[in-house]
Structure formats: C-alpha cells, structure tokens
Short mmCIF file of C-alpha atoms in Angstrom, two decimals:
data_model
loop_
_atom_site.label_atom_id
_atom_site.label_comp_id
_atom_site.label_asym_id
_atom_site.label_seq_id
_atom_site.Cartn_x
_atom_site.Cartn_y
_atom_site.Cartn_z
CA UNK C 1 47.71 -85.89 32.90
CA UNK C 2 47.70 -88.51 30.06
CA UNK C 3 44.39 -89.97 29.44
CA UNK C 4 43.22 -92.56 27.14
CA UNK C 5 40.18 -91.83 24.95
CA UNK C 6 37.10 -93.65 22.83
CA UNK C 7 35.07 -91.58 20.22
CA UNK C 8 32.22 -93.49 19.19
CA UNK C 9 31.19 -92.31 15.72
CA UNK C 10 28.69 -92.77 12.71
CA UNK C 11 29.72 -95.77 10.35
CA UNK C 12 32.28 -94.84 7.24
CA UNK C 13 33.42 -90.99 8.95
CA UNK C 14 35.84 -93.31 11.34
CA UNK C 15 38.65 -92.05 9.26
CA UNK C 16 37.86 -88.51 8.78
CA UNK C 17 37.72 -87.93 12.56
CA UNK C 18 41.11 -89.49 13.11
CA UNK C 19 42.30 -86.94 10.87
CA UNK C 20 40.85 -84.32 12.33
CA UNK C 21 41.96 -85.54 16.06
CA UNK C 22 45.12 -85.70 14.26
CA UNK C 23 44.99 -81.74 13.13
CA UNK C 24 43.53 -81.16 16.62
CA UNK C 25 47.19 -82.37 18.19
CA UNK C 26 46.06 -85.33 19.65
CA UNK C 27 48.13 -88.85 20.20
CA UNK C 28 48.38 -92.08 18.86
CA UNK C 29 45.06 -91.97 16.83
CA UNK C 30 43.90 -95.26 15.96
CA UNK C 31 40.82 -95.58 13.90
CA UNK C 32 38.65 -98.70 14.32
CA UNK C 33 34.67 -100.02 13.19
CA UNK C 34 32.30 -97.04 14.22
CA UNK C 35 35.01 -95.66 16.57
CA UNK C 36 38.04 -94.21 17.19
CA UNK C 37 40.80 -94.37 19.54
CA UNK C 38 43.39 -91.61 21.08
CA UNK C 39 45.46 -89.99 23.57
CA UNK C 40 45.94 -86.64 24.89
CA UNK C 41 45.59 -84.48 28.21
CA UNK C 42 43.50 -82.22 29.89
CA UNK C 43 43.75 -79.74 27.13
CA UNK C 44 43.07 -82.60 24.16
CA UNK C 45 40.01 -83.11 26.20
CA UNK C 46 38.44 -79.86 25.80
CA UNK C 47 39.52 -79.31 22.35
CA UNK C 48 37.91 -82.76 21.31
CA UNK C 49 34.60 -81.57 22.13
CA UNK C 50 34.57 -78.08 21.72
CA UNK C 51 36.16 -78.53 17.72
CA UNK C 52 35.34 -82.09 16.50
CA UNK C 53 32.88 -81.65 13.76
CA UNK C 54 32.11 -85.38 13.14
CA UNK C 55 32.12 -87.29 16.27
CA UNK C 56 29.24 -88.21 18.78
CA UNK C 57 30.87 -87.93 22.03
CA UNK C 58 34.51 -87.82 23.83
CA UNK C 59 34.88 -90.93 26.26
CA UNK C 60 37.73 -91.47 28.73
CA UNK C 61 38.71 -95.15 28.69
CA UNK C 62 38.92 -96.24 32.39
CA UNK C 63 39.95 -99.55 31.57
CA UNK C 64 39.41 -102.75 29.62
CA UNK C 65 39.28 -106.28 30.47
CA UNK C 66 38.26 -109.93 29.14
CA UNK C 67 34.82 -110.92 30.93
CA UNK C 68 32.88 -114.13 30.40
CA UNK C 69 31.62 -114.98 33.21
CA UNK C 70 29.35 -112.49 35.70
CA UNK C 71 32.16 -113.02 38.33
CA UNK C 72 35.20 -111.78 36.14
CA UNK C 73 32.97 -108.65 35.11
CA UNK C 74 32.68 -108.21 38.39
CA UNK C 75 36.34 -108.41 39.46
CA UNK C 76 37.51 -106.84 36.34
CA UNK C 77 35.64 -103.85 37.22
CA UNK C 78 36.57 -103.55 40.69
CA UNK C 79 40.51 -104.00 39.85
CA UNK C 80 39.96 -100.48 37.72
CA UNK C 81 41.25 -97.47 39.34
CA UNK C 82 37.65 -95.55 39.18
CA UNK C 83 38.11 -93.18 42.75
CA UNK C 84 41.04 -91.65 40.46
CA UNK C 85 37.82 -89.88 39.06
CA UNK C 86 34.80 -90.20 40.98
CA UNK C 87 34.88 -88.94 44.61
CA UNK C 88 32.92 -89.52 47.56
CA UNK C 89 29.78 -87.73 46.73
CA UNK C 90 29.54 -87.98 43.00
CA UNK C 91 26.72 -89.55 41.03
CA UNK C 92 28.27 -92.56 38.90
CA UNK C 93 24.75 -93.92 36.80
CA UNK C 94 25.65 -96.79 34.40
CA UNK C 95 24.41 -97.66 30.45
CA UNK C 96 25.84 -99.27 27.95
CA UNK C 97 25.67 -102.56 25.77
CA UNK C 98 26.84 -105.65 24.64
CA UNK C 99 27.33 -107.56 21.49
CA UNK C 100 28.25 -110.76 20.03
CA UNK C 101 29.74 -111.38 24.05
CA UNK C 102 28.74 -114.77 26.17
CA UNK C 103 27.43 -111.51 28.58
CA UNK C 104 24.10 -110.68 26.59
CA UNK C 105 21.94 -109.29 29.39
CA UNK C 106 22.29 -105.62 29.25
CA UNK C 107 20.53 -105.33 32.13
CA UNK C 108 22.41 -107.77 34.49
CA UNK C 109 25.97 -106.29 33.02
CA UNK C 110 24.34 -102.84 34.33
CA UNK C 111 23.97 -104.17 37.88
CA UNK C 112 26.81 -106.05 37.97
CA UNK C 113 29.58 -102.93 37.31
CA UNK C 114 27.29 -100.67 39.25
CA UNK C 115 27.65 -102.77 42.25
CA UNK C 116 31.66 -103.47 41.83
CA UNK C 117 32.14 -99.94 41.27
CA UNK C 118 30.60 -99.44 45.15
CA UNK C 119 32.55 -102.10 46.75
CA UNK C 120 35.34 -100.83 44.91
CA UNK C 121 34.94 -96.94 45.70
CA UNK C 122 33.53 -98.06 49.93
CA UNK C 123 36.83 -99.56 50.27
CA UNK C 124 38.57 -96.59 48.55
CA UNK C 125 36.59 -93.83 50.81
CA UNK C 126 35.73 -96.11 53.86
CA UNK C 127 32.11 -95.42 53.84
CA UNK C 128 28.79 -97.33 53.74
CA UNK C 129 26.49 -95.92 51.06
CA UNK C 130 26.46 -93.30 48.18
CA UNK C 131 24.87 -90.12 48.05
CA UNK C 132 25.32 -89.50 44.14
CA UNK C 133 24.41 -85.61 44.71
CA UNK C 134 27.81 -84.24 43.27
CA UNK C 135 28.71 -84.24 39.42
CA UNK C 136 27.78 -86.70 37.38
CA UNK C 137 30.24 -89.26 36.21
CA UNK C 138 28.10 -91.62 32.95
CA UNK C 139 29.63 -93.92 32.95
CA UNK C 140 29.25 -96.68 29.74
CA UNK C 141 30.21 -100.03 29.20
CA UNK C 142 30.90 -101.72 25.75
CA UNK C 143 31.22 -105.77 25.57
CA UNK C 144 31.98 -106.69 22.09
CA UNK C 145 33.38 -110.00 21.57
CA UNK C 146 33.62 -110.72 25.33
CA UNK C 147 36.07 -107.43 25.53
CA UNK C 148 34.98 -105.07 28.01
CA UNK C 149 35.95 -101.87 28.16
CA UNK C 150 34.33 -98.89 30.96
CA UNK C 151 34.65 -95.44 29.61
CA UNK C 152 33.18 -92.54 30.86
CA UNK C 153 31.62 -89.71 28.73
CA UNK C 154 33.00 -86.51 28.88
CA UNK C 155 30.49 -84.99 26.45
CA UNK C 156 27.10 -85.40 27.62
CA UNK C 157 24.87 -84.27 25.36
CA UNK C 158 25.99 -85.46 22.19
CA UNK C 159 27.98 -83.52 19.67
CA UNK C 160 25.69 -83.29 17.28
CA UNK C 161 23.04 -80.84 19.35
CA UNK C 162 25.47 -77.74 18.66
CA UNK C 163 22.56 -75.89 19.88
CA UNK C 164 21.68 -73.46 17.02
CA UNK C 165 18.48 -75.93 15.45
CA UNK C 166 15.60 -75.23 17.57
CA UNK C 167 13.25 -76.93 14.90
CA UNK C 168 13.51 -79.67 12.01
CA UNK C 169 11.76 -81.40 9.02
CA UNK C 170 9.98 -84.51 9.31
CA UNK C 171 13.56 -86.07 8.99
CA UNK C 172 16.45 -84.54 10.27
CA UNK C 173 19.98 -85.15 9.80
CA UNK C 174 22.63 -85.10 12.09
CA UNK C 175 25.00 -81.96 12.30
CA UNK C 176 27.51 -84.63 12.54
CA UNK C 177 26.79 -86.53 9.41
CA UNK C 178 26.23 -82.78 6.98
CA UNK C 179 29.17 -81.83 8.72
CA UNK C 180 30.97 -85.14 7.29
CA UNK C 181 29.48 -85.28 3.64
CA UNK C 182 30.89 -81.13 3.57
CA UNK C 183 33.72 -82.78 4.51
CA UNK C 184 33.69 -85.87 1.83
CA UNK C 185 32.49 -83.11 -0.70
CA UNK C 186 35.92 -81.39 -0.59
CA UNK C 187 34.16 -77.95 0.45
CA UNK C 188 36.55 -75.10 1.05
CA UNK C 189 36.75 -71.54 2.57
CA UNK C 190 36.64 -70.14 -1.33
CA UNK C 191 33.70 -72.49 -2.44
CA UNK C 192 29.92 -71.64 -2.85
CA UNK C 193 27.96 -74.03 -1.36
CA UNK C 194 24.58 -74.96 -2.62
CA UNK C 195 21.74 -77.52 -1.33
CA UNK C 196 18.03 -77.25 -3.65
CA UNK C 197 16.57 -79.33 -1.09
CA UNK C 198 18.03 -77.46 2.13
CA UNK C 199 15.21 -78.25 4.86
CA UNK C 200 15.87 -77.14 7.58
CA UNK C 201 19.56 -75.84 6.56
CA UNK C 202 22.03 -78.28 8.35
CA UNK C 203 24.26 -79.23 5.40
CA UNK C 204 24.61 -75.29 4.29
CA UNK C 205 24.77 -74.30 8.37
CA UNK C 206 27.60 -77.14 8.62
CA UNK C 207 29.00 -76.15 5.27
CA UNK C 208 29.28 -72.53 6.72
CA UNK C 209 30.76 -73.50 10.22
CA UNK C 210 33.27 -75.68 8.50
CA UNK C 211 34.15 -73.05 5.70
CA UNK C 212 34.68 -70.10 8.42
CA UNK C 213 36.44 -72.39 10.59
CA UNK C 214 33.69 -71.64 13.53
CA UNK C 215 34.61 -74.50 16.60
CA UNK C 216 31.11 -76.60 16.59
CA UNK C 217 30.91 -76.92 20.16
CA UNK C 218 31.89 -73.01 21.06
CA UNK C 219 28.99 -71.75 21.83
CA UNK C 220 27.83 -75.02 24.02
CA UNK C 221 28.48 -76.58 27.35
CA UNK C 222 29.61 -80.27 28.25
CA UNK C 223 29.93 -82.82 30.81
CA UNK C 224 33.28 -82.52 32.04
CA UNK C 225 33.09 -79.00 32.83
CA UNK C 226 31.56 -80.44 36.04
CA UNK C 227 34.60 -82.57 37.04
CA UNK C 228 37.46 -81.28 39.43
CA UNK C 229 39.89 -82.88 37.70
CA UNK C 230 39.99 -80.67 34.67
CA UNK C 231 40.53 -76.87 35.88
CA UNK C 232 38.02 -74.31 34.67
CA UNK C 233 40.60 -72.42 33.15
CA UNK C 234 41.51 -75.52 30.25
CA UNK C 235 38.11 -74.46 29.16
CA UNK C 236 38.58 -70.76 28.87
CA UNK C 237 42.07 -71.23 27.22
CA UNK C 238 40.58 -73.96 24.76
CA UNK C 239 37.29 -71.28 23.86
CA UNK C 240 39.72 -68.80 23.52
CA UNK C 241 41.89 -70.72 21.44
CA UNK C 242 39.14 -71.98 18.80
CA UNK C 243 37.70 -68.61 18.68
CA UNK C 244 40.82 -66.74 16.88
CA UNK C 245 40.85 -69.58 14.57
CA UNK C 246 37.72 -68.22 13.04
CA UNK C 247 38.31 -67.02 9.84
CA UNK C 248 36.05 -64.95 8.24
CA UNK C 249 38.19 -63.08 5.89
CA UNK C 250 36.91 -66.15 3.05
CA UNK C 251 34.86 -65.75 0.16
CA UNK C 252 32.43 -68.64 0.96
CA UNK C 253 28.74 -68.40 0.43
CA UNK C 254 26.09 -70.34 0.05
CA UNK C 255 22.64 -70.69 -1.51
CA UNK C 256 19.56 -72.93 -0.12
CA UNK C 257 16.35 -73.50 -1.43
CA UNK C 258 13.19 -75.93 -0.57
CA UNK C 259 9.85 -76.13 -2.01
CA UNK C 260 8.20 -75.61 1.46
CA UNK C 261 8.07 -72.08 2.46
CA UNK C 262 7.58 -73.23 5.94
CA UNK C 263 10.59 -75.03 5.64
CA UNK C 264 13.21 -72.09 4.48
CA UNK C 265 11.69 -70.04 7.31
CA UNK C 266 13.28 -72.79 9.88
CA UNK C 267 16.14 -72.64 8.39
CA UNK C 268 16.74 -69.09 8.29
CA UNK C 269 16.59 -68.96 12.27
CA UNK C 270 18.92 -71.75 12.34
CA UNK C 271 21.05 -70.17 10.14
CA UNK C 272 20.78 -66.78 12.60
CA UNK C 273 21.11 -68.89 15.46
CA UNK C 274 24.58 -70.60 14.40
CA UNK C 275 25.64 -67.01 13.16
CA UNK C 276 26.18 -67.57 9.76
CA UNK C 277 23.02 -65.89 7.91
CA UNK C 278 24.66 -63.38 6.36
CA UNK C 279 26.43 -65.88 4.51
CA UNK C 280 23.28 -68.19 3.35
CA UNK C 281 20.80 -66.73 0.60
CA UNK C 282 17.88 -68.71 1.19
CA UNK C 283 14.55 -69.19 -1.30
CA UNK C 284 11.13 -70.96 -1.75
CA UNK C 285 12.21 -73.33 -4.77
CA UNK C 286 11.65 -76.41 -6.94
CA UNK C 287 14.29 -78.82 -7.26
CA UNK C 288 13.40 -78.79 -10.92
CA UNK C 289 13.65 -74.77 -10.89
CA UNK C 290 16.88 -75.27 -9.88
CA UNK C 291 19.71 -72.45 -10.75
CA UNK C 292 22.95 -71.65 -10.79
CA UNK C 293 23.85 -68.05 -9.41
CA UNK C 294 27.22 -68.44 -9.65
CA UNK C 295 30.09 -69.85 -12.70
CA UNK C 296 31.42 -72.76 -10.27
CA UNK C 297 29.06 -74.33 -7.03
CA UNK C 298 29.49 -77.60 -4.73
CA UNK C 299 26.16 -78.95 -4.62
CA UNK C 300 25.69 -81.58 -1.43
CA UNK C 301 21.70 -82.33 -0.77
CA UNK C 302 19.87 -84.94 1.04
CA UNK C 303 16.67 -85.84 -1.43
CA UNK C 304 13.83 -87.41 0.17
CA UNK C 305 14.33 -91.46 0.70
CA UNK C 306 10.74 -92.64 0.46
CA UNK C 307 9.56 -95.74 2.70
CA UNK C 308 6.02 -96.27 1.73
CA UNK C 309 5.85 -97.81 -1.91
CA UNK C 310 3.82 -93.97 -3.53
CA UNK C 311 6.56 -91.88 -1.80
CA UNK C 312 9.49 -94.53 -2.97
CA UNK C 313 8.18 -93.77 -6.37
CA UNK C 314 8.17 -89.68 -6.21
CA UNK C 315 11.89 -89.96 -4.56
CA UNK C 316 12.49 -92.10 -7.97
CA UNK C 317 11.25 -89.02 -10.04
CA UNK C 318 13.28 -86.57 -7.96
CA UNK C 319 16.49 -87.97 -8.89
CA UNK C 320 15.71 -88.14 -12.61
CA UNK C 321 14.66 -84.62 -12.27
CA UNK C 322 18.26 -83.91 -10.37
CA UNK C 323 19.87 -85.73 -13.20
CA UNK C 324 18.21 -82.98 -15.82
CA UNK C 325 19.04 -80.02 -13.73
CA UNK C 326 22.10 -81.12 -12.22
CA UNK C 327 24.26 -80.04 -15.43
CA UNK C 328 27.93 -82.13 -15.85
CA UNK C 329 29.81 -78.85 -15.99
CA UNK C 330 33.77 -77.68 -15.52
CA UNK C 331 33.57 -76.38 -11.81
CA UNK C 332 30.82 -78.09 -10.18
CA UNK C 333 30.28 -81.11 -8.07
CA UNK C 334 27.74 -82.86 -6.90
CA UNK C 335 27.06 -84.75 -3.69
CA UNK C 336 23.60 -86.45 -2.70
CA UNK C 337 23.34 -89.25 0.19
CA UNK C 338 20.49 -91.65 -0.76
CA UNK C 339 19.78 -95.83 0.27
CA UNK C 340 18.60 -96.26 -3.35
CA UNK C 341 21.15 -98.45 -5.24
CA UNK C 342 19.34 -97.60 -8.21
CA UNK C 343 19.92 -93.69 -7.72
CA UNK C 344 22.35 -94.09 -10.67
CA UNK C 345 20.50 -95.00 -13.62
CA UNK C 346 17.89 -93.05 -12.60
CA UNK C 347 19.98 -90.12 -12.07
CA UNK C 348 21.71 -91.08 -15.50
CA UNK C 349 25.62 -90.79 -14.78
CA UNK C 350 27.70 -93.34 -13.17
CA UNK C 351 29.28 -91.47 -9.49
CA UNK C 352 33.11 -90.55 -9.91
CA UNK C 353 32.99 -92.24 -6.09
CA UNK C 354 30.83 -93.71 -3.70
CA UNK C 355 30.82 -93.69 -0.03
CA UNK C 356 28.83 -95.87 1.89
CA UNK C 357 26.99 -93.73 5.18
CA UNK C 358 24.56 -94.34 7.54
CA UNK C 359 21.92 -92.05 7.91
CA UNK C 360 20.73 -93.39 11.28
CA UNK C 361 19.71 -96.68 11.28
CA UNK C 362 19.58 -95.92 7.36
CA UNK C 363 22.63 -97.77 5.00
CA UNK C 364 23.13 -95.17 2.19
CA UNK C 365 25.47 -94.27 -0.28
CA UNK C 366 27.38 -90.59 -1.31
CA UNK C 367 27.06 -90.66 -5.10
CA UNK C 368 29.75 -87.76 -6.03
CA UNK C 369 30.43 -86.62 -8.83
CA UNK C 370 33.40 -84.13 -9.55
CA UNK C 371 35.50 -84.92 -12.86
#
C-alpha cells in the first residue's frame, strides 16, 4: 500500500522534519511553507508518528483538486476515492480552513464536502443514511489559493502531547518546538545539556529523549490504530522497532534550574514521567546565579517574552543579565528563542546565526551562538 502524506508543521522546522522523514525511510520528501510532503506505506505510517520529533500530525492526502466555485468543491470531492477508507459504519466529521481562496466560508466549505462525501459513499455502499458509530475518520480540508486538497489525520491528538507533562508554567512550549531548537542547537548523545530557566523541563525532557534516541510517540496511542486498513501488528513491529533504537549507553546529562521552586518540582515529575530523571539534575536557581558544573555545556533556554510594557522591561534586564553570565567560552553554546529584535545589544554579542521560529502565534528568533 503506497499512500501519499501531508505533515503540517510549525513555521522555519519545515526542513528539519524532511530530514528526519528522510532518516525515517520515507519517499519523495518534499518540504513546502509550514508543511511537508511524502510517501511511504503502512509501515512509514506508523513510524511517522510514533518517531517524528518535530511535526504536529501525520495526514493521508486523499486527493486534491482546483475549486472555485461551491459546485466544483462539490464534484471534486465526490470524484475522490474516499470508501477506499471509510466504510459503511464509520464516523467521517469534517474541519479544516481556507485561505487566500475565492471559497472563504469555512463553514459552507464544511457542509459542502460533508455532504459530497455521503452522496459519494450512499452510492458506494447503496444505503440511505450514516450511522458514524465505527472509527473515526477526521477528516480536514485545506484551500489555499483555490487548491483544495482532503487529507485525513492519522494522528489525532497532536504530536506534541507525548503524554509525560501533566502540568505547565504560565506559558508552555511545545514538545515539538524544544524538540526542534535541541535539534537547531546541534545537541548530541555526548553533550550536557543545560537550560537556567527550565520551567517546567520540556527543552531538557526533549533534549534527553532526543540524546537517548527514545521514539516520542512510544509510549502513546494514535488515530489510525482504529482503522482496518493498517493491521495491528504494523504497530507492534514499528514499537518494537523504535524501542531497540534506544540508546542509553551515552554520556548525556543535563542540568535545569528556575527561580520558582514550584516550578522545578513540575518538572521533576515530567522528567519521571518521560523516564529520563536520572539523567536531569534539577535546582531552585537565579538566572544570574547561574553555573557551570561541567568544562563544556549546550545551553538552549526560553527567557520570559514580556507583553505588558513593566514585564517587557524585566525580560530586557534578563537578557543583559544572560549576557554577564553567559561566558563566550571554548566548548559552549548558547541558544535562547526570544521576539525581541533588540535581544542582541542587550545581550551584548552579535548571534553566530539566527533562526526565525514561531512560538505559537509568537514570530521569534534563535540567537545562537557557538564559535
């Protein structure tokens, strides 16, 4: 079974998950604007999601079409082979969205496929109505530029809920995006990791996952476990197959600290929860406290962004103080996402590179420094 697939992703990781699909064995990767593109079977499938560390979600692509009217949505949708996944008794809800498209109307697109999907599958199956009380089949639309395309997630809950953070900060980031700066950070198995603002722990938990070569999604279920098409046994070969990659024969380790207490308590249980404690020494800190344990470190953090015009001002303050303590030093790097395009001068060194990130809805930038 060769299936066509959509990965919708944060904006500027595009191309590190086409190198990892790449890695993963997948086919004809093809990276685009806040997605990418592949091919693979069954097996690619449940790989994807059980081992991508910066994607959102696995999609099949159905189909896509050119729709500018209401009719040729319509007919476009019904032309698309859907029964060759969902059967008789299946639930088939629809979401999705549309941009910059003569289709505007969300809402109207929504009703519109739903109801040439059930023409389309009462001709297929002969029958008058839909119960929907099988699996579920999301299916999502995209109209960008008056391109449709009908996808259906294979995911459902999305990638970055790996399941080990049961609590959060104020402002959490995604496992997806920590797990992309450890990535843009260069981290490796032999590194020591360190984050003097840690939160709730995701960068050093991510850090640690990536390091130990732990599958993300391993301990976690997903969407298409529910569909016939994909026998239960792709799964089990797949978990087995990520879990002797784990490699814990490394000399990683990592060191977190955060001036709340509350805070390093939370991220201790994370840390247990994703199983990689024993790897994480955690403390009650200052950022302007801030040590070095070891002779070389990779320092990634996530300072506090500041919206209100008092708290702008402290965030200004913390990155002068991270310019003090953060010491330009043979054998250590440093990594911090922030939106300020000052964060330079205040820091007081010019990045080696910068990255441009969302965080969220949030347009930031990686300042790294490593030369």
């Amino acid at each position: 079974m060769n299936l066509n697939f959509v990965v919708p992703c944060l904006m500027g990781v595009e191309s590190l998950i086409a190198n990892e699909l790449k890695n993963l064995g997948a086919n004809e990767v093809r990276a685009e604007n806040a997605r990418v593109l592949f091919s693979g079977d069954e097996h690619i499938l449940a790989r994807a999601n059980i081992c991508c560390r910066y994607a959102e979600r696995i999609q099949i692509l159905v189909g896509t079409f050119h729709a500018e009217t209401f009719e040729e949505l319509f007919q476009g949708v019904k032309a698309l082979p859907l029964e060759q996944w969902i059967g008789k008794e299946d639930a088939f809800p629809v979401k999705g969205y549309s941009l910059n498209s003569k289709l505007f109307s969300v809402r109207d697109c929504q009703a519109i496929i739903k109801k040439a999907m059930v023409e389309r599958l009462k001709e297929t199956y002969q029958i008058p109505w839909f119960s929907e009380t099988g699996a579920t089949y999301q299916v999502q639309f995209s109209i960008l530029k008056d391109e449709v395309s009908i996808l259906i997630d294979t995911t459902g809950t999305g990638l970055h809920k790996r399941g080990y953070r049961l609590q959060a900060n104020e402002a959490p980031m995604k496992e997806t995006l920590a797990a992309s700066l450890c990535d843009l950070a260069r981290l490796r198995d032999y590194h020591t990791l360190y984050d003097p603002m840690c939160g709730s722990g995701t960068i050093l938990i991510e850090g640690a996952l990536k390091a130990l070569n732990i599958a993300p999604g391993l301990q976690r279920k997903f969407a298409a476990e529910q569909f016939r098409q994909i026998p239960e046994s792709v799964w089990a070969e797949e978990r087995t197959r990520a879990q002797d990659l784990v490699n814990f024969d490394c000399d990683f380790a990592a060191y977190g600290s955060d001036i709340d207490p509350a805070a390093i308590e939370v991220a201790k249980e994370n840390a247990r929860r994703a199983g990689v404690l024993n790897r994480i020494h955690f403390e009650v800190a200052d950022i302007k406290d801030f040590q070095r344990k070891t002779e070389k470190g990779t320092v990634i953090c996530n300072p506090p962004y500041g919206e209100r015009l008092m708290e702008i001002r402290e965030a200004e303050e913390l990155y002068r103080t991270m310019g003090r303590v953060f010491v330009h030093e043979r054998g250590w790097t440093y990594s911090i996402i922030s939106p300020s395009e000052d964060f330079e001068s205040l820091f007081g060194r010019k990045a080696d590179k910068r990255r441009k990130l969302y965080n969220g809805m949030i347009k930031c930038q990686l300042y790294m420094y490593f030369r």
